[in-house]
XYZ file of C-alpha atoms in Angstrom:
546
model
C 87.556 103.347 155.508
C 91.740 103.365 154.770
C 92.873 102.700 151.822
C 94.062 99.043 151.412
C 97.838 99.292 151.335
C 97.933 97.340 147.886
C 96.569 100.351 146.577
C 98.554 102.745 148.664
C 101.964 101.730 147.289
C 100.900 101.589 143.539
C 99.173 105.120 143.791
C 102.289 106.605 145.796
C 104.956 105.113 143.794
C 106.849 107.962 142.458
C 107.609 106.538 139.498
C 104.263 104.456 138.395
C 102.780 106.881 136.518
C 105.569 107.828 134.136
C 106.268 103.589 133.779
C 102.514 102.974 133.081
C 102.198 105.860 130.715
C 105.664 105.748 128.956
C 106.886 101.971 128.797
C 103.796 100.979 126.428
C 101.677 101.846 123.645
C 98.969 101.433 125.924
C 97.709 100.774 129.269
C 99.047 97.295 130.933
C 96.885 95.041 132.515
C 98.063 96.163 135.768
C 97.009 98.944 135.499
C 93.228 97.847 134.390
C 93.559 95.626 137.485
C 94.428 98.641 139.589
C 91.072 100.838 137.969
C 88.655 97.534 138.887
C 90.445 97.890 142.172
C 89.206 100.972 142.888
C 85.760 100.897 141.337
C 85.192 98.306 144.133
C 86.716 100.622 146.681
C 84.797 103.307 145.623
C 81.381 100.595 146.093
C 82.071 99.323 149.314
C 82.351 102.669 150.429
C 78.902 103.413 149.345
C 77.826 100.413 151.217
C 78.842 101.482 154.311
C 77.913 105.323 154.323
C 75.103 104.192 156.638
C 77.695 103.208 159.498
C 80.294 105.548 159.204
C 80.361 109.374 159.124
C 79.286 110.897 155.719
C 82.576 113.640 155.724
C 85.041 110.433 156.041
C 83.648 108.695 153.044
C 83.738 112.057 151.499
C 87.246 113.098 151.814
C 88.308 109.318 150.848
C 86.540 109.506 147.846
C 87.772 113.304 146.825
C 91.371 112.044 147.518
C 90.598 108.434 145.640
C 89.288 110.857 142.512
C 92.064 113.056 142.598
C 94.707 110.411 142.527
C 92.641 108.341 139.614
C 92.507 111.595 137.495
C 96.515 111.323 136.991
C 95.646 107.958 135.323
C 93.230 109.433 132.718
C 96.047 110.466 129.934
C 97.838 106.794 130.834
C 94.417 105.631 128.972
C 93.381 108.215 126.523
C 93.327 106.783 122.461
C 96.214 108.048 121.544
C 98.411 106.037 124.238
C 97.336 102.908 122.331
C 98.888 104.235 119.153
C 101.909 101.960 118.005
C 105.468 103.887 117.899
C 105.065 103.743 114.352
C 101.634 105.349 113.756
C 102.704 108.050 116.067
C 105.620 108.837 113.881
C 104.305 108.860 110.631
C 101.245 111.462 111.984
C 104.554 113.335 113.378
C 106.069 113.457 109.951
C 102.917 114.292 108.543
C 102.124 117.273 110.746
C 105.152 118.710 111.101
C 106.434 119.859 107.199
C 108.785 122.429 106.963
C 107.025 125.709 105.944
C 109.525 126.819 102.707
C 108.235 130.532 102.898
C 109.130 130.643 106.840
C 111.119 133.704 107.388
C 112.243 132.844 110.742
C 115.437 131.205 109.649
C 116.392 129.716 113.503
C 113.369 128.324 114.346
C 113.914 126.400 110.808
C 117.259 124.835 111.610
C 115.649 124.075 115.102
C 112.654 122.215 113.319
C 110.736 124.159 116.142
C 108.006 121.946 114.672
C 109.059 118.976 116.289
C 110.444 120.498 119.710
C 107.111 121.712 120.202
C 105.766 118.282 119.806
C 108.718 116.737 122.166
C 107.343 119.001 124.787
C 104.370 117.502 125.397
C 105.011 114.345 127.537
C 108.002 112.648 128.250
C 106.610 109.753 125.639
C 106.453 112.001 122.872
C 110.091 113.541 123.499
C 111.476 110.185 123.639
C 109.954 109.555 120.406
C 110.622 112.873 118.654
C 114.480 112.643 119.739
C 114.963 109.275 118.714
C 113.614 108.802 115.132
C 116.543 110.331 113.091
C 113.469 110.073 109.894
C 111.460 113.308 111.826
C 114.670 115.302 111.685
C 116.284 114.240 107.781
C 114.996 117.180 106.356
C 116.998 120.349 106.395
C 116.333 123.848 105.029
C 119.338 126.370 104.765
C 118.273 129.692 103.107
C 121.470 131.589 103.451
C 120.215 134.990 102.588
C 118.453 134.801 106.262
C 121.932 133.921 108.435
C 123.311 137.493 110.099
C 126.429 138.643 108.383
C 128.067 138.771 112.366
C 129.781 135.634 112.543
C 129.111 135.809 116.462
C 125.335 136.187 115.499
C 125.610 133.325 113.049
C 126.881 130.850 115.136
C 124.124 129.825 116.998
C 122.212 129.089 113.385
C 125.661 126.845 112.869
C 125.153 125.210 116.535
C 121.471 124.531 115.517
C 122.135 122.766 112.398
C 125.173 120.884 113.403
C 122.601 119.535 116.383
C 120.264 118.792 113.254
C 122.507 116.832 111.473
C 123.626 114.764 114.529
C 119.621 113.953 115.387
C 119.616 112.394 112.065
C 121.807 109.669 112.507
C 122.594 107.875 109.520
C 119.412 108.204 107.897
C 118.959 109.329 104.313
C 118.906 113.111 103.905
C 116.618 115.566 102.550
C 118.255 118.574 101.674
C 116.802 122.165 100.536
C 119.156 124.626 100.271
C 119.155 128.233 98.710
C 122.899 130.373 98.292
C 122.597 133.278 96.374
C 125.150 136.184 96.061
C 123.676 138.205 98.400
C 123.874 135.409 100.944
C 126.310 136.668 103.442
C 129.675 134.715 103.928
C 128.785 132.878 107.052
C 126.632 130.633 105.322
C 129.549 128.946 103.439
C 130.125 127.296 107.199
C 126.827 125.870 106.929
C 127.308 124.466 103.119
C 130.875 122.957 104.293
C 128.770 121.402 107.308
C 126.337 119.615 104.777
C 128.684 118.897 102.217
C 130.593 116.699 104.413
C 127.096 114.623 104.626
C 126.524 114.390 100.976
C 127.093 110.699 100.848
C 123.359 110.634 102.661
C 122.238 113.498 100.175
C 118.617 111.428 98.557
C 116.578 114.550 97.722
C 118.301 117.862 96.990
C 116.481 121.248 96.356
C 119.798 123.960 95.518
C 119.275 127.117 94.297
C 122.714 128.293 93.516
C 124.712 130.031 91.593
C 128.029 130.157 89.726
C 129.918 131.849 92.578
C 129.041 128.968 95.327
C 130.169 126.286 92.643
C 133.834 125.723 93.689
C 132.133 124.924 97.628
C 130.348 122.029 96.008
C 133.024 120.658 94.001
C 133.951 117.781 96.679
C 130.491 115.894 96.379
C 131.029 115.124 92.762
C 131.392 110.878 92.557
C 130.205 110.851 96.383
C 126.431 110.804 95.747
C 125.655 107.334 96.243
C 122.091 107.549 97.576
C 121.170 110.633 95.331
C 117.698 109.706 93.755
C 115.872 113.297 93.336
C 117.534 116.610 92.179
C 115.742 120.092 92.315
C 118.652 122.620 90.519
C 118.241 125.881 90.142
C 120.751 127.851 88.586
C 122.278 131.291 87.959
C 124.947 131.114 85.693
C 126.899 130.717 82.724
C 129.361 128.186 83.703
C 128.815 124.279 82.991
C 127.594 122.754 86.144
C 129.217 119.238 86.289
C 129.042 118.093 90.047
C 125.752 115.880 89.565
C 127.071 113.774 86.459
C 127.770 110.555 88.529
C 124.684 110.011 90.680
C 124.261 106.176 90.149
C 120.290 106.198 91.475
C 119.584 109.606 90.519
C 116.242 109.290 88.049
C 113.941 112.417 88.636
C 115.821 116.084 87.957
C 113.978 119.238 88.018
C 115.912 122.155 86.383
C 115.431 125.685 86.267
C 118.650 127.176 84.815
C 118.415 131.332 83.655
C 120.434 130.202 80.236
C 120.521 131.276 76.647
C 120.765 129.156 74.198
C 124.778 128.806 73.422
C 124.729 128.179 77.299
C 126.161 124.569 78.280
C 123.339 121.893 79.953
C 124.680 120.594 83.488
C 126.098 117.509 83.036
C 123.835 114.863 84.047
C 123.644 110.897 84.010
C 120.531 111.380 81.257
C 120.385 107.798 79.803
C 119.702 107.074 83.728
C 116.731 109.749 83.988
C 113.020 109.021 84.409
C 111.616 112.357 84.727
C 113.141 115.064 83.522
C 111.413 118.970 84.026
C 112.773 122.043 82.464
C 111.381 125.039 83.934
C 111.599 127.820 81.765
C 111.676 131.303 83.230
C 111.776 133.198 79.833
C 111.369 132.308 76.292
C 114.816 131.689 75.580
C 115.109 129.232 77.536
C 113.209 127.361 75.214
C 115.417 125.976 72.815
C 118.147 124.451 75.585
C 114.951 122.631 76.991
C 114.188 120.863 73.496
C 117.828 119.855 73.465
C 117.571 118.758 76.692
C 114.632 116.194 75.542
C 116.803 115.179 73.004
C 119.532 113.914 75.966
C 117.327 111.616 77.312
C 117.034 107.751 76.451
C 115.709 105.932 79.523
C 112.714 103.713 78.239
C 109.296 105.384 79.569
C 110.452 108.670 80.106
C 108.789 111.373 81.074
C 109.286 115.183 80.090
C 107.888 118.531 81.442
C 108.566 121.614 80.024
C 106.749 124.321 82.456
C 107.188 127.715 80.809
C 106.875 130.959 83.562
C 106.462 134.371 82.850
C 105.949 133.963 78.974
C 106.856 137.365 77.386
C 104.249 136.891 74.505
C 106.001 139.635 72.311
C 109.632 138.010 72.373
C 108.429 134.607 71.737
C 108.660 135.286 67.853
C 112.589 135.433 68.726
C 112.557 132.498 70.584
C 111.318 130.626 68.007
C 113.931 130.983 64.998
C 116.681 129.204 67.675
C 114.169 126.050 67.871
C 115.651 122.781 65.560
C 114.027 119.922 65.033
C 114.412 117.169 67.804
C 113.445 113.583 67.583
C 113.460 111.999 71.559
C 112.133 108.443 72.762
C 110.613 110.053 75.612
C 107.216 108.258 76.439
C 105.575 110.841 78.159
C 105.274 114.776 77.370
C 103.812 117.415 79.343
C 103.312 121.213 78.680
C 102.911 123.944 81.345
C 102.225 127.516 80.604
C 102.107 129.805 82.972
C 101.801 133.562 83.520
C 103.197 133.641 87.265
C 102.576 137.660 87.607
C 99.477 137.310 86.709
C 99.624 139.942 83.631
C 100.302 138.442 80.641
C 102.796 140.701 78.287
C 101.516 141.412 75.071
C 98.622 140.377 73.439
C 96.417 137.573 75.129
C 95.740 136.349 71.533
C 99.073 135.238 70.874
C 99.564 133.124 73.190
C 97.646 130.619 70.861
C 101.134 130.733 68.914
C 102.776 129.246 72.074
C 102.469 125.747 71.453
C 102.443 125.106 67.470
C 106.177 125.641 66.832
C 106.953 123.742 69.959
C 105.372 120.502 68.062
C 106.437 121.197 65.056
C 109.890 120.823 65.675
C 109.264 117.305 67.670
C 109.328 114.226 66.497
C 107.934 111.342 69.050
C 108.127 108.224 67.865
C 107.662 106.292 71.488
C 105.085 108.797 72.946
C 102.513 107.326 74.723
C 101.025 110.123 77.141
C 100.717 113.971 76.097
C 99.078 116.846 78.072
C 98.613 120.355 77.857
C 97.740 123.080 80.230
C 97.673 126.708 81.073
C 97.330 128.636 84.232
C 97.564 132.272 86.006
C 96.291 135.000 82.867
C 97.071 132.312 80.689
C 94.409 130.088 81.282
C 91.938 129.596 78.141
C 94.194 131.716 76.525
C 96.446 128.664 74.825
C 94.655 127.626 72.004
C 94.514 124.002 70.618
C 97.173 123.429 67.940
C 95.031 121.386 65.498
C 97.466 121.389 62.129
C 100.842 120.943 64.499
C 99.474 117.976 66.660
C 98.505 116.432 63.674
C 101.108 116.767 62.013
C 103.336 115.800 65.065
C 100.659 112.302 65.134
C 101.822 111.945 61.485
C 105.334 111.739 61.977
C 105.427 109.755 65.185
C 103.346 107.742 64.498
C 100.569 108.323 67.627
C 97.736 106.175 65.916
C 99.738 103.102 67.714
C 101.753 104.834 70.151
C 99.334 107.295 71.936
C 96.927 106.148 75.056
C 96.869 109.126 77.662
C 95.629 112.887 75.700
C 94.521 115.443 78.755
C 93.897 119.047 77.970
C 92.567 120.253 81.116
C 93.235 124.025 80.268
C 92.964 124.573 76.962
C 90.967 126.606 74.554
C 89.623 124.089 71.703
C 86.165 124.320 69.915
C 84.348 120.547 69.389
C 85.057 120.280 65.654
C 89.050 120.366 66.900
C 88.218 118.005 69.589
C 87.003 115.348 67.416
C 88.901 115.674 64.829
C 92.596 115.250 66.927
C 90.635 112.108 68.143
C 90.037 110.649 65.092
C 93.694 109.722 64.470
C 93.986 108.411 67.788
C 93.047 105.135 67.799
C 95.146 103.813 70.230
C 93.916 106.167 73.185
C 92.725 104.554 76.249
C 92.331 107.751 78.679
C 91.078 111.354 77.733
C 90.860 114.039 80.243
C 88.574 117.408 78.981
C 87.677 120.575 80.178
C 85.028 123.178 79.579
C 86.631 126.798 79.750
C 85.300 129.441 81.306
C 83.367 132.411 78.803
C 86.173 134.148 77.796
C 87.188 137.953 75.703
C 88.630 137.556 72.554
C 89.647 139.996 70.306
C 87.717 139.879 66.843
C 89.648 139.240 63.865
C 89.978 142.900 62.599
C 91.149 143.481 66.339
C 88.449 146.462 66.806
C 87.132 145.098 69.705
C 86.532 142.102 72.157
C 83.792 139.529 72.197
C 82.894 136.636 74.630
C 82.971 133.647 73.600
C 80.928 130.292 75.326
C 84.327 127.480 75.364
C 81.563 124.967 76.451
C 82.256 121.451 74.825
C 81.403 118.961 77.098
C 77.869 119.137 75.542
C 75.069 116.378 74.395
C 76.713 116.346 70.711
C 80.330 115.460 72.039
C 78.711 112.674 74.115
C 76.748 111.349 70.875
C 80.418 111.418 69.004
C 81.978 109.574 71.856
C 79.667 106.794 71.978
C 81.088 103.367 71.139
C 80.000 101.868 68.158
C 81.138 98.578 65.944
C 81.811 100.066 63.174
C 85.322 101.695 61.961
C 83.556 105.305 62.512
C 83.866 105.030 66.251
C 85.685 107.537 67.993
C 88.510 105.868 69.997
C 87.427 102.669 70.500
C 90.107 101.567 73.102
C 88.761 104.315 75.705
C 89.007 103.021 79.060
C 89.049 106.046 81.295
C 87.133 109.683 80.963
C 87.527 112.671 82.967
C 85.759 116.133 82.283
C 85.758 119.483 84.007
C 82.619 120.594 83.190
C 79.847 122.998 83.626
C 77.254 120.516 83.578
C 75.396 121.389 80.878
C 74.753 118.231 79.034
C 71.570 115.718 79.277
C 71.423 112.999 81.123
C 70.152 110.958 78.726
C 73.118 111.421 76.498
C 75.818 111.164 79.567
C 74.067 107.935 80.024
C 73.599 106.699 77.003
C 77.505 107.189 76.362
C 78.018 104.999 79.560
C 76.383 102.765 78.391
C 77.554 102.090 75.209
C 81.307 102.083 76.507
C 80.282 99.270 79.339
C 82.151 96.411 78.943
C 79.278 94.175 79.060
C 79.394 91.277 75.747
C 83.456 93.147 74.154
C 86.348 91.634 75.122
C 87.525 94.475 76.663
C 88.862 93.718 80.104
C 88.286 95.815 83.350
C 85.502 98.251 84.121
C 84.881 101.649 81.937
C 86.229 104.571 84.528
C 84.308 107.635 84.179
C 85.364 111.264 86.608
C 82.942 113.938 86.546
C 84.482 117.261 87.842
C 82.026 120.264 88.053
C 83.316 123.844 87.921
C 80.537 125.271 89.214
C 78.049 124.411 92.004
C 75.124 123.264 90.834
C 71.548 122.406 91.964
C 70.831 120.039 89.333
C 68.666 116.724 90.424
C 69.546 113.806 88.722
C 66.463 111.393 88.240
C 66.398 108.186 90.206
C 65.832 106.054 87.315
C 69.589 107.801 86.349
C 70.992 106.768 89.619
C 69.755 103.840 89.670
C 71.135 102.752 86.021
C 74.403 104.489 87.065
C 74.494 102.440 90.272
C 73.566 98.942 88.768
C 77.246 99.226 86.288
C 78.551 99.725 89.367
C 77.270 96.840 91.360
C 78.212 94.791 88.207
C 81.499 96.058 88.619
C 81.238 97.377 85.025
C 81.638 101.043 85.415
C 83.582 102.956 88.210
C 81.911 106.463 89.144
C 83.427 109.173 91.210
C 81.474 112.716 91.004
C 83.993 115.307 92.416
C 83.252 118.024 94.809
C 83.403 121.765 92.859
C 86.744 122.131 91.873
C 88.996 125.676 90.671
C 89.632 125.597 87.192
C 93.630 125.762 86.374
């Protein structure tokens, strides 16, 4: 039986396929008509198999198969994906990878070519949304020191920076001094586009300054600022960024150093990374620049020399700042802490002690690498720090997910905190400590989260209950409290008859796997706050500790 000719011109057309499969988001309805079209073929032809020769109906129906099977991608799920979804899982799987050592296919974003390559749809997509190309990575100790070999990487991001249109840039770029020359091309190239500059990573250093100087008062759209600098001289080129509020700064300084000038009363977030001790001090005057209402301050200290921190500390002087939120990193990055592991309790003390935070309202504390558990809990200095700043009205938000602090300390840094809405605790993990005569180590069990801290955190109407504004609780923990006292601290913080207004939030985070079976009649009292919309309940997956 022939083909109807209706059919014949709409599977021969040399150009139906690609304007089915590429002018919508999904299959028209002409071409559902066309499918019904030939699932009736294909039935008449079974019909008549008694009448006509078996090999005819045969080689109609291998051809009429064939031809069908170039329809299948025109109707697989992802055709019926809006441009928009399509772009945003584009953006989402293709991130630039900022340890890639392959500096062309970088400037290339061989991400996205690879994704342009697979159907004329996709390339038309991936070539015209300027948003999948905005961000650009220059890491100029990878360009050749051959100009003729570096100017294809020139070619490549020049053809970047026209695929981006006028969109908003994001901009990481790393010029050191052993960065050969022909990567000042490539700065000049992106300096000219500064005026789109809205998230910059630089890591730079004093003798790439002068290449930069043009941007100052042209960064309109500047909003986020990653600097990292090498030098002595006063970096000035960021001080008028009108919509600049989050700066992350890592600058290799001494104290007598100069800041960078920055618009600070402007600044929401403000982190000082220090890489050594010393640069300690500039960090607490840097806390001291900042006046934006609800700030928030990080001060993430890498590669703490234990045994030159005692320096470090005669150049701290006292600092009073209206920041609202304060957060402390520690962090051995090599992994081998220098000095004694027991000093590294000292960390923290003098930092408070010099501090004075009348507006605080969130504070948090952690330690990681050879660090971790290793930071002890400053009892006298935080309360002394609550004293002068008055935290029994200011404070809401304490988390100490790495510290080392016994349940006596616990309680009694929450008994001046009345104001606190959200905690966030951790068990450590058993730990070596030296013994106070130093002769030799012992372990020690950091386990808090335990049936007697559950007792003390139970709500009660009298003035001896511990934080009685508590809203939220999260724990890291080993699991090795009682039900009956997890639940029975639940309960009394449920909402149920107070005029407190929302449900009680409770996160438990295990550190370790555990086979522990929790009772039905505990699942079901759990699960009844819930259905009340009284208590919200997440129970997290194992996580790593630090």
């Amino acid at each position: 039986m022939p083909l109807p000719d209706s059919e014949k011109s709409s599977l021969s057309a040399p150009n139906g396929v690609p304007s089915q499969c590429h002018s919508n988001p999904g299959p028209c309805n002409s071409l559902a008509a066309h499918f019904d079209s030939l699932a009736r073929h294909f039935r008449s032809i079974s019909a008549t198999t008694t009448t006509e020769p078996v090999a005819q109906h045969t080689a109609h129906l291998t051809r009429l198969l064939s031809e069908a099977e170039g329809y299948l991608d025109s109707i697989a799920p992802i055709r019926k994906l809006p441009v928009e979804i399509l772009c945003k899982i584009f953006a989402e799987a293709c991130v630039l990878d900022r340890n890639a050592a392959d500096e062309r296919a970088s400037l290339a974003r061989a991400d996205l070519l690879r994704l342009s390559r697979v159907c004329s749809r996709w390339h038309d997509i991936v070539m015209d949304s300027p948003h999948l190309w905005s961000t650009i990575q220059i890491k100029g100790d990878l360009w050749p020191k051959d100009p003729d070999l570096a100017a294809p990487f020139l070619r490549l991001l020049e053809l970047a920076l026209e695929r981006t249109a006028s969109h908003p840039l994001y901009l990481s770029l790393s010029i050191s001094t052993y960065s050969p020359v022909t990567v000042e091309a490539a700065l000049h190239r992106v300096v000219k586009h500064c005026g789109r500059w809205k998230t910059v990573e630089l890591r730079i250093d004093e003798a790439h300054l002068d290449a930069l100087a043009s941007i100052k008062g042209h960064l309109p759209m500047l909003e986020y600022l990653v600097l990292y600098y090498y030098g002595s001289d006063k970096v000035e080129i960021f001080s008028v960024a009108p919509k600049l509020t989050v700066v992350d700064l890592m600058h290799d300084r001494d104290a007598d150093d100069p800041h960078p000038s920055l618009p600070w009363r402007q600044l929401h977030s403000f982190t000082y990374d220090c890489i050594c001790a010393y640069s300690l001090a500039p960090a607490l005057t840097a806390m001291g620049n900042i006046s934006y209402p609800g700030a928030s301050f990080t001060i993430s200290a890498l590669n703490v020399v234990l045994h030159f921190w005692d320096q470090c500390i005669n150049e701290l002087r006292p600092m009073t700042s209206t920041i609202s939120a304060l957060h402390l990193e520690f962090c051995d990055a090599s992994g081998t802490i220098r000095g004694d592991p027991r000093e590294a309790g000292g960390l923290v003390g003098p930092i408070l002690a010099n501090l004075t935070l009348p507006q605080l309202e969130e504070f948090s504390l952690s330690s990681y690498g050879s660090l971790e558990d290793s930071v002890f809990w400053p009892s006298a200095a935080f309360e002394s720090l609550g004293w002068r700043s008055s935290f029994r009205n200011t404070l809401r938000i304490l988390e100490l997910p790495a510290v080392s602090v016994t349940l006596d300390q616990l309680v009694q840094c929450l008994s001046s905190l009345a104001s606190l809405e959200r905690l966030l605790i951790a068990d450590q993990h058993e730990s070596e400590h030296y013994t106070s005569d130093w002769s030799r180590r012992e372990k020690r069990d950091n386990t808090i989260m335990t049936d007697e801290l559950f007792m003390r955190l139970a709500w009660t109407p009298d003035v001896s209950c511990l934080i009685p504004r508590l809203k939220s609780f999260t724990c890291l923990t080993f699991l090795r409290f009682g039900d009956e006292a997890f639940l029975d601290f639940v309960a009394s913080r449920i909402p149920h008859g107070r005029s407190t207004i929302g449900p009680f939030n409770v996160h438990l985070r295990p550190l370790v796997s555990s086979t522990r079976t929790v009772p039905q009649q505990s699942i079901d009292r759990l699960s009844e706050w819930v259905g009340r919309d009284e208590l919200r309940f997440c129970l997290s997956d194992t996580v790593k500790q630090g």
